[in-house]
mmCIF file of N, CA and C in Angstrom:
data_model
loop_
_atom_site.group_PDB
_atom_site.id
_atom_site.type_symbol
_atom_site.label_atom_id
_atom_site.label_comp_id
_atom_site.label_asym_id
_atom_site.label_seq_id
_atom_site.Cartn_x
_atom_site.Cartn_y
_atom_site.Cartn_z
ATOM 1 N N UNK A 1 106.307 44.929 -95.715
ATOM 2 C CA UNK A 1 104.959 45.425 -95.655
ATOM 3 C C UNK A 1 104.079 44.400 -94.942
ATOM 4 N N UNK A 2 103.354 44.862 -93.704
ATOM 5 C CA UNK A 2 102.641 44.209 -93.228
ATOM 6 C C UNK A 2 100.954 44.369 -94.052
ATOM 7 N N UNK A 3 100.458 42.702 -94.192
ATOM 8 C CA UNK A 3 99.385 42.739 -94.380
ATOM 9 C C UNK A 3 98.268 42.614 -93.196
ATOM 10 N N UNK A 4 97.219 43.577 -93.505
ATOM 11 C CA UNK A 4 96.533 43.862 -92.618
ATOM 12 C C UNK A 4 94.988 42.990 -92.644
ATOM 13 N N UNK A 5 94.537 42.943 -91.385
ATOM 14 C CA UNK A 5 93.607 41.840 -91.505
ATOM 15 C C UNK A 5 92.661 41.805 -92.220
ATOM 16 N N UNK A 6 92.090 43.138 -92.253
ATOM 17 C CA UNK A 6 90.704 43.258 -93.499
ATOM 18 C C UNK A 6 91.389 42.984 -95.208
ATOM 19 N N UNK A 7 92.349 43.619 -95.536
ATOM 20 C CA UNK A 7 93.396 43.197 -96.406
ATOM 21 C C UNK A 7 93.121 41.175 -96.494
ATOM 22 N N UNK A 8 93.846 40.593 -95.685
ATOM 23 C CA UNK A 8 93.467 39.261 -95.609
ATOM 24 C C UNK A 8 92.042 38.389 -95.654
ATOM 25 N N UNK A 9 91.434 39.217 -94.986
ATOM 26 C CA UNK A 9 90.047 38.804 -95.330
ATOM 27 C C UNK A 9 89.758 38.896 -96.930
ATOM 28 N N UNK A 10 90.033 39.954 -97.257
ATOM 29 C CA UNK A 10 89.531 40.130 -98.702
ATOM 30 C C UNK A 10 90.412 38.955 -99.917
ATOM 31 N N UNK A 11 91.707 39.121 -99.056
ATOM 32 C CA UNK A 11 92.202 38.370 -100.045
ATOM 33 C C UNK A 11 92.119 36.814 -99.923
ATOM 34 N N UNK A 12 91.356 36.313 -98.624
ATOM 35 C CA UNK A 12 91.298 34.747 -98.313
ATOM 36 C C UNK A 12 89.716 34.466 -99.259
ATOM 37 N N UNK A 13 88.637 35.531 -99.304
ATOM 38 C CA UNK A 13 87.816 35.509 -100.109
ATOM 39 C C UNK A 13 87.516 35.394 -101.051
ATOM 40 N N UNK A 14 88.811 36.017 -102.272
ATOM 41 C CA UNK A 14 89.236 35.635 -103.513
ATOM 42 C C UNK A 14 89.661 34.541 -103.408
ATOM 43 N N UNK A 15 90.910 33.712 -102.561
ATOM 44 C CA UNK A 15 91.077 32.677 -102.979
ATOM 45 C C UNK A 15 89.874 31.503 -103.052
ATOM 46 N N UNK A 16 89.326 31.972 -102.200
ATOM 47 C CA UNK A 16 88.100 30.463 -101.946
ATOM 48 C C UNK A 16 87.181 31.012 -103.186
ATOM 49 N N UNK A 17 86.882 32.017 -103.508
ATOM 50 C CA UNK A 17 86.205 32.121 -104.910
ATOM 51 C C UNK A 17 87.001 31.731 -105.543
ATOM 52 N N UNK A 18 87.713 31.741 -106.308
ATOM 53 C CA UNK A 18 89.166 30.926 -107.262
ATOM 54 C C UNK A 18 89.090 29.732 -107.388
ATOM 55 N N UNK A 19 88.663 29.140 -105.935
ATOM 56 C CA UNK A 19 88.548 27.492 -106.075
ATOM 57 C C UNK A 19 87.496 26.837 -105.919
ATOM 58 N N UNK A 20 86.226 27.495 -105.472
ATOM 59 C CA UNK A 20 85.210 27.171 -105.315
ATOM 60 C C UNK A 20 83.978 27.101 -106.654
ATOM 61 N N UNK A 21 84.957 28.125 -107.156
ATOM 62 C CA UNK A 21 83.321 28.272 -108.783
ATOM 63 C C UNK A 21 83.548 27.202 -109.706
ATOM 64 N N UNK A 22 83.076 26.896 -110.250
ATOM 65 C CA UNK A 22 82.692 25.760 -111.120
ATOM 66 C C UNK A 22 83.509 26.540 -112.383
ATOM 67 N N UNK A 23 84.616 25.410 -113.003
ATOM 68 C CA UNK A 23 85.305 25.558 -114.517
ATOM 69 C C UNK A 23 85.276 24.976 -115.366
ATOM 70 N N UNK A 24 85.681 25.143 -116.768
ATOM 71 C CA UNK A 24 85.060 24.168 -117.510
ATOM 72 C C UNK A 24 85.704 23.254 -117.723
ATOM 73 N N UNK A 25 85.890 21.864 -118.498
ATOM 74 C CA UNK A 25 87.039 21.186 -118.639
ATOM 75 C C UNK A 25 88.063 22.310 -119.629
ATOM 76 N N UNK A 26 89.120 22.112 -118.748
ATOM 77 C CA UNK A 26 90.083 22.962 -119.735
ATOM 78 C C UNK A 26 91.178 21.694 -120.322
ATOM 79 N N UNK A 27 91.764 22.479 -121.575
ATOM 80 C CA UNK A 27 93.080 21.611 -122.370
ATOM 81 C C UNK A 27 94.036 20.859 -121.313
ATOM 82 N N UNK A 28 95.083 19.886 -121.932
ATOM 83 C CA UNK A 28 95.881 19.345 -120.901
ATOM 84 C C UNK A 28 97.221 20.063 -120.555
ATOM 85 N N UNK A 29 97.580 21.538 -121.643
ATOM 86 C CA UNK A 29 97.912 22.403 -121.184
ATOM 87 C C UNK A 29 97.495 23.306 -120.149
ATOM 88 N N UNK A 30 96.251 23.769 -120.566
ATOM 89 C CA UNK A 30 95.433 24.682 -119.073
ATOM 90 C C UNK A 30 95.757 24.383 -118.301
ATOM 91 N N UNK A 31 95.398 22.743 -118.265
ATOM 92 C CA UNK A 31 94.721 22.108 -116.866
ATOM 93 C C UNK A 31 95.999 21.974 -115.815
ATOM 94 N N UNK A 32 97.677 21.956 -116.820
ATOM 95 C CA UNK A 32 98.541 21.657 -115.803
ATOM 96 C C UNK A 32 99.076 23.060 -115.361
ATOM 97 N N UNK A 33 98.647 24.284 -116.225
ATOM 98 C CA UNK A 33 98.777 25.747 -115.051
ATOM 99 C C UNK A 33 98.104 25.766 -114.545
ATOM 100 N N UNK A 34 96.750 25.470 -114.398
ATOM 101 C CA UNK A 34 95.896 25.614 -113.545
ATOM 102 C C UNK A 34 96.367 24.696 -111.892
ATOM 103 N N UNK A 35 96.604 23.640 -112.120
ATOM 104 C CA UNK A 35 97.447 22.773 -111.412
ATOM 105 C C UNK A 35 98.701 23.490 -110.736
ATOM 106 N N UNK A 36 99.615 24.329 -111.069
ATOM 107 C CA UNK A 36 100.814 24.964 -110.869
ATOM 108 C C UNK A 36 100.255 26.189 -109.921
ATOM 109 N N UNK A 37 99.156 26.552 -110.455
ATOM 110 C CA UNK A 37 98.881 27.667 -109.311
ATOM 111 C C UNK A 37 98.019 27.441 -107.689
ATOM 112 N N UNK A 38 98.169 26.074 -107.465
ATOM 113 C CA UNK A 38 97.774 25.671 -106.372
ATOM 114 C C UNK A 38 99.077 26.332 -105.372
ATOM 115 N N UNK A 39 100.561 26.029 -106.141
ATOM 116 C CA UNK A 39 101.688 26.831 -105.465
ATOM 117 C C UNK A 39 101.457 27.835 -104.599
ATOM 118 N N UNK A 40 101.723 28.951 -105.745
ATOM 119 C CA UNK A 40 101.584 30.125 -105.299
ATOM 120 C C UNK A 40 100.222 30.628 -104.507
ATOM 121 N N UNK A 41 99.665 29.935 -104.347
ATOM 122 C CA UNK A 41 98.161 30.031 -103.605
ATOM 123 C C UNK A 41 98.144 29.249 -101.991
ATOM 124 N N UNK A 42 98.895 28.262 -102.220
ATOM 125 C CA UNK A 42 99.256 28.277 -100.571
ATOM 126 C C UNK A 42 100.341 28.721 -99.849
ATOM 127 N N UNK A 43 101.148 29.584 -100.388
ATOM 128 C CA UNK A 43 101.713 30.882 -100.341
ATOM 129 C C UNK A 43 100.840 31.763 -99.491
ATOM 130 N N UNK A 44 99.870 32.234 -100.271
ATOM 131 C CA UNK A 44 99.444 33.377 -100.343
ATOM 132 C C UNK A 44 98.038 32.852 -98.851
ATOM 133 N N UNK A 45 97.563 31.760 -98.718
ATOM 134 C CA UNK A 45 96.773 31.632 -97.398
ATOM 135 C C UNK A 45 97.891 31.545 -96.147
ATOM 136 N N UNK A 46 99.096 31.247 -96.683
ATOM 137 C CA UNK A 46 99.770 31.056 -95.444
ATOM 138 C C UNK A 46 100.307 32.540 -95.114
ATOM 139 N N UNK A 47 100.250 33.643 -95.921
ATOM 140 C CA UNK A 47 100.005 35.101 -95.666
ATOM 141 C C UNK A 47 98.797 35.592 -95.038
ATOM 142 N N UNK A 48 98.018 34.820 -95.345
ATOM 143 C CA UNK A 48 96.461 35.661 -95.023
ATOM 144 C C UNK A 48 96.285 35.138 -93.239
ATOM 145 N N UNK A 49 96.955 33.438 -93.023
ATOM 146 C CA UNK A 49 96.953 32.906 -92.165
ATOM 147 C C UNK A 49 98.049 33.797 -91.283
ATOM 148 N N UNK A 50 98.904 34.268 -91.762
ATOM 149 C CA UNK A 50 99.780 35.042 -90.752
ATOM 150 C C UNK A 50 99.130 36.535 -90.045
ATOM 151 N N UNK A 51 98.388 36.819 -91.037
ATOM 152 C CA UNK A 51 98.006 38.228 -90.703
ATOM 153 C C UNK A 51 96.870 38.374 -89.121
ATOM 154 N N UNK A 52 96.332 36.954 -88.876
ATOM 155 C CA UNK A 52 95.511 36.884 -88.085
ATOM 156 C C UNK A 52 96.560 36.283 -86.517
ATOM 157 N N UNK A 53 97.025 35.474 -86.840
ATOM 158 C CA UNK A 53 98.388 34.855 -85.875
ATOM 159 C C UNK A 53 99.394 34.983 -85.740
ATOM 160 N N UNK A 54 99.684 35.279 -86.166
ATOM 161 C CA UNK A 54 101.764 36.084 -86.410
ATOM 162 C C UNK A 54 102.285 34.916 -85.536
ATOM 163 N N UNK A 55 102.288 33.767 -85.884
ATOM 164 C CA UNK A 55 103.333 32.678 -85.553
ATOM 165 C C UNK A 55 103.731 31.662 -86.688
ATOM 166 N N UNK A 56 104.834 31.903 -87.367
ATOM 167 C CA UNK A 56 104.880 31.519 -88.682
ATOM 168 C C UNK A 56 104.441 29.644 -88.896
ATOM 169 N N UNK A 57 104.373 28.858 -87.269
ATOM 170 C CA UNK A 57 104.491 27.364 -88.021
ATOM 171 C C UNK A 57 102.869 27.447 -87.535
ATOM 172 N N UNK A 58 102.237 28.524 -86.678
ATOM 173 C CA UNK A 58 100.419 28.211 -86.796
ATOM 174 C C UNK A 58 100.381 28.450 -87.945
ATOM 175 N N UNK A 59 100.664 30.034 -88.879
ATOM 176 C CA UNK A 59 100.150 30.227 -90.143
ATOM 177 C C UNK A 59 100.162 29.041 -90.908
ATOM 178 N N UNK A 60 101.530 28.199 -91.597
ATOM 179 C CA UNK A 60 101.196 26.930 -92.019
ATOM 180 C C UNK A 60 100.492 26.171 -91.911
ATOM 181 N N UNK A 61 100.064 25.667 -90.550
ATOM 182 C CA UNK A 61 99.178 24.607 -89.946
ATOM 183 C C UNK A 61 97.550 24.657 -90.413
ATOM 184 N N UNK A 62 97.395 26.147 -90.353
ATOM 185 C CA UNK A 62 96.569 26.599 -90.621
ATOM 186 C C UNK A 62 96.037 26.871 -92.229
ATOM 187 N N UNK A 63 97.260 27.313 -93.171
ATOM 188 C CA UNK A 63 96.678 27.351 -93.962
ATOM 189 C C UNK A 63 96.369 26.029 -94.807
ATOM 190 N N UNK A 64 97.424 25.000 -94.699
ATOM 191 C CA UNK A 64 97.328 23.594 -95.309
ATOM 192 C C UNK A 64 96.083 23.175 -94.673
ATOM 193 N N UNK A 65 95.341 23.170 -93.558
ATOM 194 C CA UNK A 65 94.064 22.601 -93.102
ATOM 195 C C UNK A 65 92.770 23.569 -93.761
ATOM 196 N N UNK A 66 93.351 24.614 -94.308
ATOM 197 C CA UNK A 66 92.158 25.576 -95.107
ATOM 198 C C UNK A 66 92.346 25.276 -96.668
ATOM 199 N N UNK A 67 93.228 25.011 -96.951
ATOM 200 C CA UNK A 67 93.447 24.270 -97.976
ATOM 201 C C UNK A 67 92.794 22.992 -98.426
ATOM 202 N N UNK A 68 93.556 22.189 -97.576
ATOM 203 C CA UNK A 68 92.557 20.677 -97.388
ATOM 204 C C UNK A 68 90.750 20.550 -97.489
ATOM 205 N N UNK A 69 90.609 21.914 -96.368
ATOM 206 C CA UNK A 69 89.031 21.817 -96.610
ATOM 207 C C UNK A 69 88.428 22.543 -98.103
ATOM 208 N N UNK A 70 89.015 23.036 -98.548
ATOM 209 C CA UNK A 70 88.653 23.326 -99.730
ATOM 210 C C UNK A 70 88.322 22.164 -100.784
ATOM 211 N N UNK A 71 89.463 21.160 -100.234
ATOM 212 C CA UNK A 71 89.576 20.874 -101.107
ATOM 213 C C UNK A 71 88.626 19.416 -101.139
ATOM 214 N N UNK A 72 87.927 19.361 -99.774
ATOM 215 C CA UNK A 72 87.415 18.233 -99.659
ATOM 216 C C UNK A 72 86.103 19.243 -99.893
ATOM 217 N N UNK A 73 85.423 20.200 -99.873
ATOM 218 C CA UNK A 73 84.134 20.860 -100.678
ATOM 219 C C UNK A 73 83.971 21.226 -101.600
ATOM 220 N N UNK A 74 85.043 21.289 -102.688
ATOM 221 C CA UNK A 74 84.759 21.566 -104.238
ATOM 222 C C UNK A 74 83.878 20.691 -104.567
ATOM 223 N N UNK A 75 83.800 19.206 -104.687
ATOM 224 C CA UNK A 75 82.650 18.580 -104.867
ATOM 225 C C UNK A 75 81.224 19.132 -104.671
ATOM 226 N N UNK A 76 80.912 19.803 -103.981
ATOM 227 C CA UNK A 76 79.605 20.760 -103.646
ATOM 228 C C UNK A 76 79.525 21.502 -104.534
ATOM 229 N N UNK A 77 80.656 22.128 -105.081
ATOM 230 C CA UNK A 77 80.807 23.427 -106.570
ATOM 231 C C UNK A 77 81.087 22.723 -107.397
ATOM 232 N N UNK A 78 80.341 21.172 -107.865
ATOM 233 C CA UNK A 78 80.966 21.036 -109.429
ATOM 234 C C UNK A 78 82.437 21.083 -109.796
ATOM 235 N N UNK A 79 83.231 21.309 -108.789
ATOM 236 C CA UNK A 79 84.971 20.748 -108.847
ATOM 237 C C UNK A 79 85.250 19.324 -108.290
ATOM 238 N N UNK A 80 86.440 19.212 -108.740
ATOM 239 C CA UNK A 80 87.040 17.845 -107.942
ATOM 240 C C UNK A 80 87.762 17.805 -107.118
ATOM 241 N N UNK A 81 87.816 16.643 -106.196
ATOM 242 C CA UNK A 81 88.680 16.881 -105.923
ATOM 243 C C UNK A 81 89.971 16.260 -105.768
ATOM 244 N N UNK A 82 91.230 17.078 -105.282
ATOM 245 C CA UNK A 82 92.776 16.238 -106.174
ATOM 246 C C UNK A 82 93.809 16.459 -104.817
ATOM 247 N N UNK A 83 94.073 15.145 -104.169
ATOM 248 C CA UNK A 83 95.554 14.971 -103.768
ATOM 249 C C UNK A 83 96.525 16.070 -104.335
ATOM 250 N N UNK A 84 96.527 15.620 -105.579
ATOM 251 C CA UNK A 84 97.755 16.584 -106.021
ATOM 252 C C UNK A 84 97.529 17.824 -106.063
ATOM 253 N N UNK A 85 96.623 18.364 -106.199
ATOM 254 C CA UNK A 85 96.175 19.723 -105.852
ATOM 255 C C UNK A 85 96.601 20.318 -104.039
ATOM 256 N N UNK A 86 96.481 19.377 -103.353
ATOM 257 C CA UNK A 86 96.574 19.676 -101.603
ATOM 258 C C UNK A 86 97.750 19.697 -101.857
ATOM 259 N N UNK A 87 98.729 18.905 -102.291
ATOM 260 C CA UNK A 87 100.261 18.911 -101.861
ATOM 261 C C UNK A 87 100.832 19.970 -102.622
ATOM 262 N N UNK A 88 100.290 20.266 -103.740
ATOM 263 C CA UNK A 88 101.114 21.440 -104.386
ATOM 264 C C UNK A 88 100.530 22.812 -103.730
ATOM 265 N N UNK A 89 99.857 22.556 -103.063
ATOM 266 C CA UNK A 89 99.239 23.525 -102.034
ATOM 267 C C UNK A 89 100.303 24.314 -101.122
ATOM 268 N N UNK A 90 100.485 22.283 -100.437
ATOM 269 C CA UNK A 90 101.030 22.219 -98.947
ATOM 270 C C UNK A 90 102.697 22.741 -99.572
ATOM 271 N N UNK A 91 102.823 22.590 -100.516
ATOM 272 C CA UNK A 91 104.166 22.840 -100.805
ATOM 273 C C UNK A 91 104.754 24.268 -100.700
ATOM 274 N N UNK A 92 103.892 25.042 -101.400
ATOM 275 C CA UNK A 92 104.079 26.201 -101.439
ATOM 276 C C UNK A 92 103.377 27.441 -100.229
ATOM 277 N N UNK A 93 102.730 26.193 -99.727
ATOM 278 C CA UNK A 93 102.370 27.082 -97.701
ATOM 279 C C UNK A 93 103.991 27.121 -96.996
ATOM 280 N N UNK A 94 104.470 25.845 -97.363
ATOM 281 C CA UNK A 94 105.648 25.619 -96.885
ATOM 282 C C UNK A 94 107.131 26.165 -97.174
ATOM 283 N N UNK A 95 106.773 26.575 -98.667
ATOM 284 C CA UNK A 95 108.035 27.330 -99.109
ATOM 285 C C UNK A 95 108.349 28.478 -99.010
#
């Protein structure tokens, strides 16, 4: 099933809402699913990134650098921000 670009739009919109709103401190359980779903989330930009480029190593390139910037503006939303959050990112753009 091909995803389609307005499809991607919508769904690159959720993700940056997902990471952009302000959360509360959660438990040190929460906090390490919350942590785990950085995975499956750069997955899912490196889908949204395909839908616009259909070249599978731009989509990557692309989504780990949309990633990254996220992750260097959560500070603006009352988030932090975390190394380990980008790589478990980059990991799962990659997998």
């Amino acid at each position: 099933m091909r995803l389609r670009p307005v499809h991607a739009a919508l769904l690159a919109g959720l993700i940056l809402l997902l990471l952009l709103v302000p959360m509360p401190q959660p438990g040190r359980v929460l906090r390490a699913l919350l942590d785990m779903g950085h995975v499956p989330l750069g997955a899912i930009a490196v889908l949204v990134a395909y839908a616009f480029v259909r070249r599978p190593l731009v989509a990557g390139v692309l989504a780990i650098v949309l990633l990254a910037g996220v992750e260097i503006i959560q500070p603006l939303f009352g988030r932090g921000r975390s190394m380990g959050d980008l790589v478990a990112g980059a990991l799962g753009a990659a997998g």
